[in-house]
Amino acid sequence: MNNFKNFIEENKDQLNSFAKEYVEKLDMPDILKESITYSLVNDGKKIRPLSFLYLLKYYEVDYTNYFDIALAIELVHTYSLVHDDLPEMDNDDYRWGKLTNHKVFGQDLAVLTGDAMLTLAFEVLSESNVKSDLKVRLIKQFANYSGAMGMIAGQVYDVKQKITMLMLTI
């Protein structure tokens, strides 16, 4: 486990830098870039993308060639957190020790930021340097696990459970 902790420490900043550079190059409104970067480049643990990279390293694959796919993983995860923090969901004010996206940029831009991050994840995957058949499978898996039968379904259950619990207490 120490090896994984060391790997995280050695690569978290590099992943944040990669993400920041990627967003800076995009042709979009500056306020949207700022909002995406605010949530994407943070002090979070980055467990999901770094676990992916560590697995590649474990199997002796040059993981440094796959920061783009790691970024796609983090984009999907961060989009879900930005949306989850909204007043209509969990109504959180803080994440990673700082104000949530909607508290800084407003609810309207937070929704658009989350939407942009999700679609950017697919753009990143489509531009990755993996073989076409693998690229298609990755895109399908990302869509499946982040979509209506995956993360979104989980969020629906979370929101509806809160409503049910509220009704039971009334």
CSV table of C-alpha atoms in Angstrom, one decimal:
chain,number,residue,atom,x,y,z
A,1,MET,CA,0.0,0.0,0.0
A,2,ASN,CA,2.9,2.3,0.6
A,3,ASN,CA,3.9,2.0,-3.0
A,4,PHE,CA,0.5,3.2,-4.1
A,5,LYS,CA,0.6,6.1,-1.6
A,6,ASN,CA,4.0,7.1,-3.0
A,7,PHE,CA,2.7,6.8,-6.5
A,8,ILE,CA,-0.2,9.1,-5.7
A,9,GLU,CA,2.2,11.7,-4.2
A,10,GLU,CA,4.5,11.4,-7.2
A,11,ASN,CA,1.8,11.7,-9.8
A,12,LYS,CA,-1.0,13.8,-8.4
A,13,ASP,CA,0.6,17.1,-9.2
A,14,GLN,CA,1.5,15.9,-12.7
A,15,LEU,CA,-2.1,14.9,-13.3
A,16,ASN,CA,-3.3,18.3,-12.1
A,17,SER,CA,-0.8,20.0,-14.4
A,18,PHE,CA,-1.9,17.9,-17.3
A,19,ALA,CA,-5.6,18.7,-16.6
A,20,LYS,CA,-4.9,22.5,-16.3
A,21,GLU,CA,-2.9,22.6,-19.5
A,22,TYR,CA,-5.6,20.7,-21.4
A,23,VAL,CA,-8.3,23.0,-20.2
A,24,GLU,CA,-6.3,26.1,-21.0
A,25,LYS,CA,-5.9,25.1,-24.7
A,26,LEU,CA,-9.7,24.7,-25.2
A,27,ASP,CA,-11.6,27.2,-27.2
A,28,MET,CA,-14.4,28.1,-24.8
A,29,PRO,CA,-15.5,31.1,-22.7
A,30,ASP,CA,-12.8,32.1,-20.1
A,31,ILE,CA,-15.3,31.9,-17.3
A,32,LEU,CA,-16.1,28.3,-18.2
A,33,LYS,CA,-12.4,27.4,-18.3
A,34,GLU,CA,-12.0,29.1,-14.9
A,35,SER,CA,-15.0,27.1,-13.5
A,36,ILE,CA,-13.8,23.8,-14.9
A,37,THR,CA,-10.2,24.4,-13.6
A,38,TYR,CA,-11.5,25.4,-10.2
A,39,SER,CA,-13.2,22.1,-9.7
A,40,LEU,CA,-10.9,19.8,-11.7
A,41,VAL,CA,-7.5,21.0,-10.4
A,42,ASN,CA,-7.8,20.6,-6.6
A,43,ASP,CA,-6.5,18.9,-3.5
A,44,GLY,CA,-8.7,15.9,-4.0
A,45,LYS,CA,-7.0,12.5,-3.8
A,46,LYS,CA,-7.5,11.6,-7.5
A,47,ILE,CA,-7.9,8.0,-6.5
A,48,ARG,CA,-9.8,6.9,-9.6
A,49,PRO,CA,-7.4,8.2,-12.3
A,50,LEU,CA,-4.3,7.4,-10.3
A,51,SER,CA,-5.5,3.9,-9.6
A,52,PHE,CA,-5.9,3.4,-13.3
A,53,LEU,CA,-2.3,4.7,-13.9
A,54,TYR,CA,-1.0,2.6,-11.1
A,55,LEU,CA,-2.6,-0.5,-12.6
A,56,LEU,CA,-0.8,0.2,-15.9
A,57,LYS,CA,2.5,0.6,-14.0
A,58,TYR,CA,1.9,-2.6,-12.1
A,59,TYR,CA,1.5,-4.4,-15.5
A,60,GLU,CA,4.7,-2.7,-16.7
A,61,VAL,CA,2.9,-0.5,-19.2
A,62,ASP,CA,4.3,3.0,-19.7
A,63,TYR,CA,1.5,4.8,-17.8
A,64,THR,CA,2.8,8.2,-18.7
A,65,ASN,CA,1.3,7.6,-22.2
A,66,TYR,CA,-2.2,7.4,-20.6
A,67,PHE,CA,-2.6,10.6,-18.7
A,68,ASP,CA,-5.4,11.5,-21.2
A,69,ILE,CA,-7.5,8.6,-20.2
A,70,ALA,CA,-6.8,9.3,-16.6
A,71,LEU,CA,-8.0,12.9,-17.2
A,72,ALA,CA,-11.2,11.5,-18.8
A,73,ILE,CA,-11.8,9.5,-15.6
A,74,GLU,CA,-11.3,12.5,-13.5
A,75,LEU,CA,-13.5,14.7,-15.7
A,76,VAL,CA,-16.4,12.3,-15.3
A,77,HIS,CA,-15.9,12.0,-11.5
A,78,THR,CA,-15.6,15.8,-11.1
A,79,TYR,CA,-18.6,16.5,-13.2
A,80,SER,CA,-20.6,14.2,-10.9
A,81,LEU,CA,-19.4,16.0,-7.8
A,82,VAL,CA,-20.2,19.5,-9.2
A,83,HIS,CA,-23.7,18.4,-10.0
A,84,ASP,CA,-24.0,16.5,-6.6
A,85,ASP,CA,-23.1,19.6,-4.7
A,86,LEU,CA,-25.9,21.7,-6.2
A,87,PRO,CA,-28.8,22.8,-4.0
A,88,GLU,CA,-31.2,20.5,-5.9
A,89,MET,CA,-29.0,17.5,-4.9
A,90,ASP,CA,-26.9,17.5,-1.7
A,91,ASN,CA,-26.6,21.3,-1.3
A,92,ASP,CA,-23.0,21.2,-0.2
A,93,ASP,CA,-21.1,24.4,0.4
A,94,TYR,CA,-17.6,23.0,0.6
A,95,ARG,CA,-15.5,20.4,-1.1
A,96,TRP,CA,-11.8,19.8,-0.7
A,97,GLY,CA,-11.7,22.5,1.9
A,98,LYS,CA,-13.0,25.3,-0.5
A,99,LEU,CA,-16.3,26.6,-1.6
A,100,THR,CA,-18.2,24.4,-4.0
A,101,ASN,CA,-18.4,25.4,-7.7
A,102,HIS,CA,-22.0,26.7,-7.5
A,103,LYS,CA,-21.1,28.9,-4.5
A,104,VAL,CA,-18.3,30.5,-6.5
A,105,PHE,CA,-19.7,30.6,-10.0
A,106,GLY,CA,-23.5,30.3,-9.5
A,107,GLN,CA,-25.8,27.4,-10.0
A,108,ASP,CA,-26.3,28.1,-13.7
A,109,LEU,CA,-22.6,28.0,-14.5
A,110,ALA,CA,-22.1,25.0,-12.2
A,111,VAL,CA,-24.6,23.0,-14.2
A,112,LEU,CA,-22.9,24.0,-17.5
A,113,THR,CA,-19.5,23.2,-16.0
A,114,GLY,CA,-20.6,19.7,-15.1
A,115,ASP,CA,-22.1,19.2,-18.5
A,116,ALA,CA,-18.9,20.5,-20.2
A,117,MET,CA,-16.7,18.2,-18.1
A,118,LEU,CA,-18.8,15.1,-19.0
A,119,THR,CA,-18.7,15.9,-22.7
A,120,LEU,CA,-15.0,16.8,-22.5
A,121,ALA,CA,-14.3,13.3,-21.1
A,122,PHE,CA,-15.7,11.8,-24.3
A,123,GLU,CA,-13.7,14.2,-26.4
A,124,VAL,CA,-10.5,13.3,-24.6
A,125,LEU,CA,-11.2,9.6,-25.1
A,126,SER,CA,-12.0,10.1,-28.8
A,127,GLU,CA,-8.6,11.8,-29.2
A,128,SER,CA,-6.6,9.3,-27.2
A,129,ASN,CA,-3.7,7.3,-28.7
A,130,VAL,CA,-5.3,3.8,-28.2
A,131,LYS,CA,-6.4,1.5,-31.0
A,132,SER,CA,-9.8,2.3,-32.5
A,133,ASP,CA,-11.5,-0.8,-31.2
A,134,LEU,CA,-10.3,-0.1,-27.6
A,135,LYS,CA,-11.3,3.5,-28.0
A,136,VAL,CA,-14.9,2.5,-28.9
A,137,ARG,CA,-15.1,0.1,-26.0
A,138,LEU,CA,-13.8,2.8,-23.6
A,139,ILE,CA,-16.3,5.3,-24.8
A,140,LYS,CA,-19.1,2.8,-24.5
A,141,GLN,CA,-18.0,1.8,-20.9
A,142,PHE,CA,-17.7,5.5,-19.9
A,143,ALA,CA,-21.2,6.2,-21.3
A,144,ASN,CA,-22.6,3.1,-19.6
A,145,TYR,CA,-21.1,3.7,-16.2
A,146,SER,CA,-21.7,7.5,-16.1
A,147,GLY,CA,-25.1,7.4,-17.7
A,148,ALA,CA,-28.7,6.5,-17.0
A,149,MET,CA,-27.9,3.0,-15.9
A,150,GLY,CA,-24.8,4.0,-13.9
A,151,MET,CA,-24.0,7.1,-12.0
A,152,ILE,CA,-27.1,9.0,-13.0
A,153,ALA,CA,-29.2,6.1,-11.8
A,154,GLY,CA,-27.4,6.2,-8.5
A,155,GLN,CA,-28.0,9.9,-8.1
A,156,VAL,CA,-31.7,9.3,-8.8
A,157,TYR,CA,-31.9,6.7,-6.0
A,158,ASP,CA,-30.0,9.1,-3.7
A,159,VAL,CA,-32.4,12.0,-4.4
A,160,LYS,CA,-35.5,9.9,-4.2
A,161,GLN,CA,-34.4,8.2,-1.0
A,162,LYS,CA,-34.0,11.7,0.6
A,163,ILE,CA,-37.5,12.6,-0.5
A,164,THR,CA,-38.9,9.4,0.9
A,165,MET,CA,-37.0,9.8,4.2
A,166,LEU,CA,-38.3,13.4,4.5
A,167,MET,CA,-41.9,12.2,3.9
A,168,LEU,CA,-41.5,9.5,6.5
A,169,THR,CA,-40.5,12.1,9.1
A,170,ILE,CA,-43.5,14.4,8.5
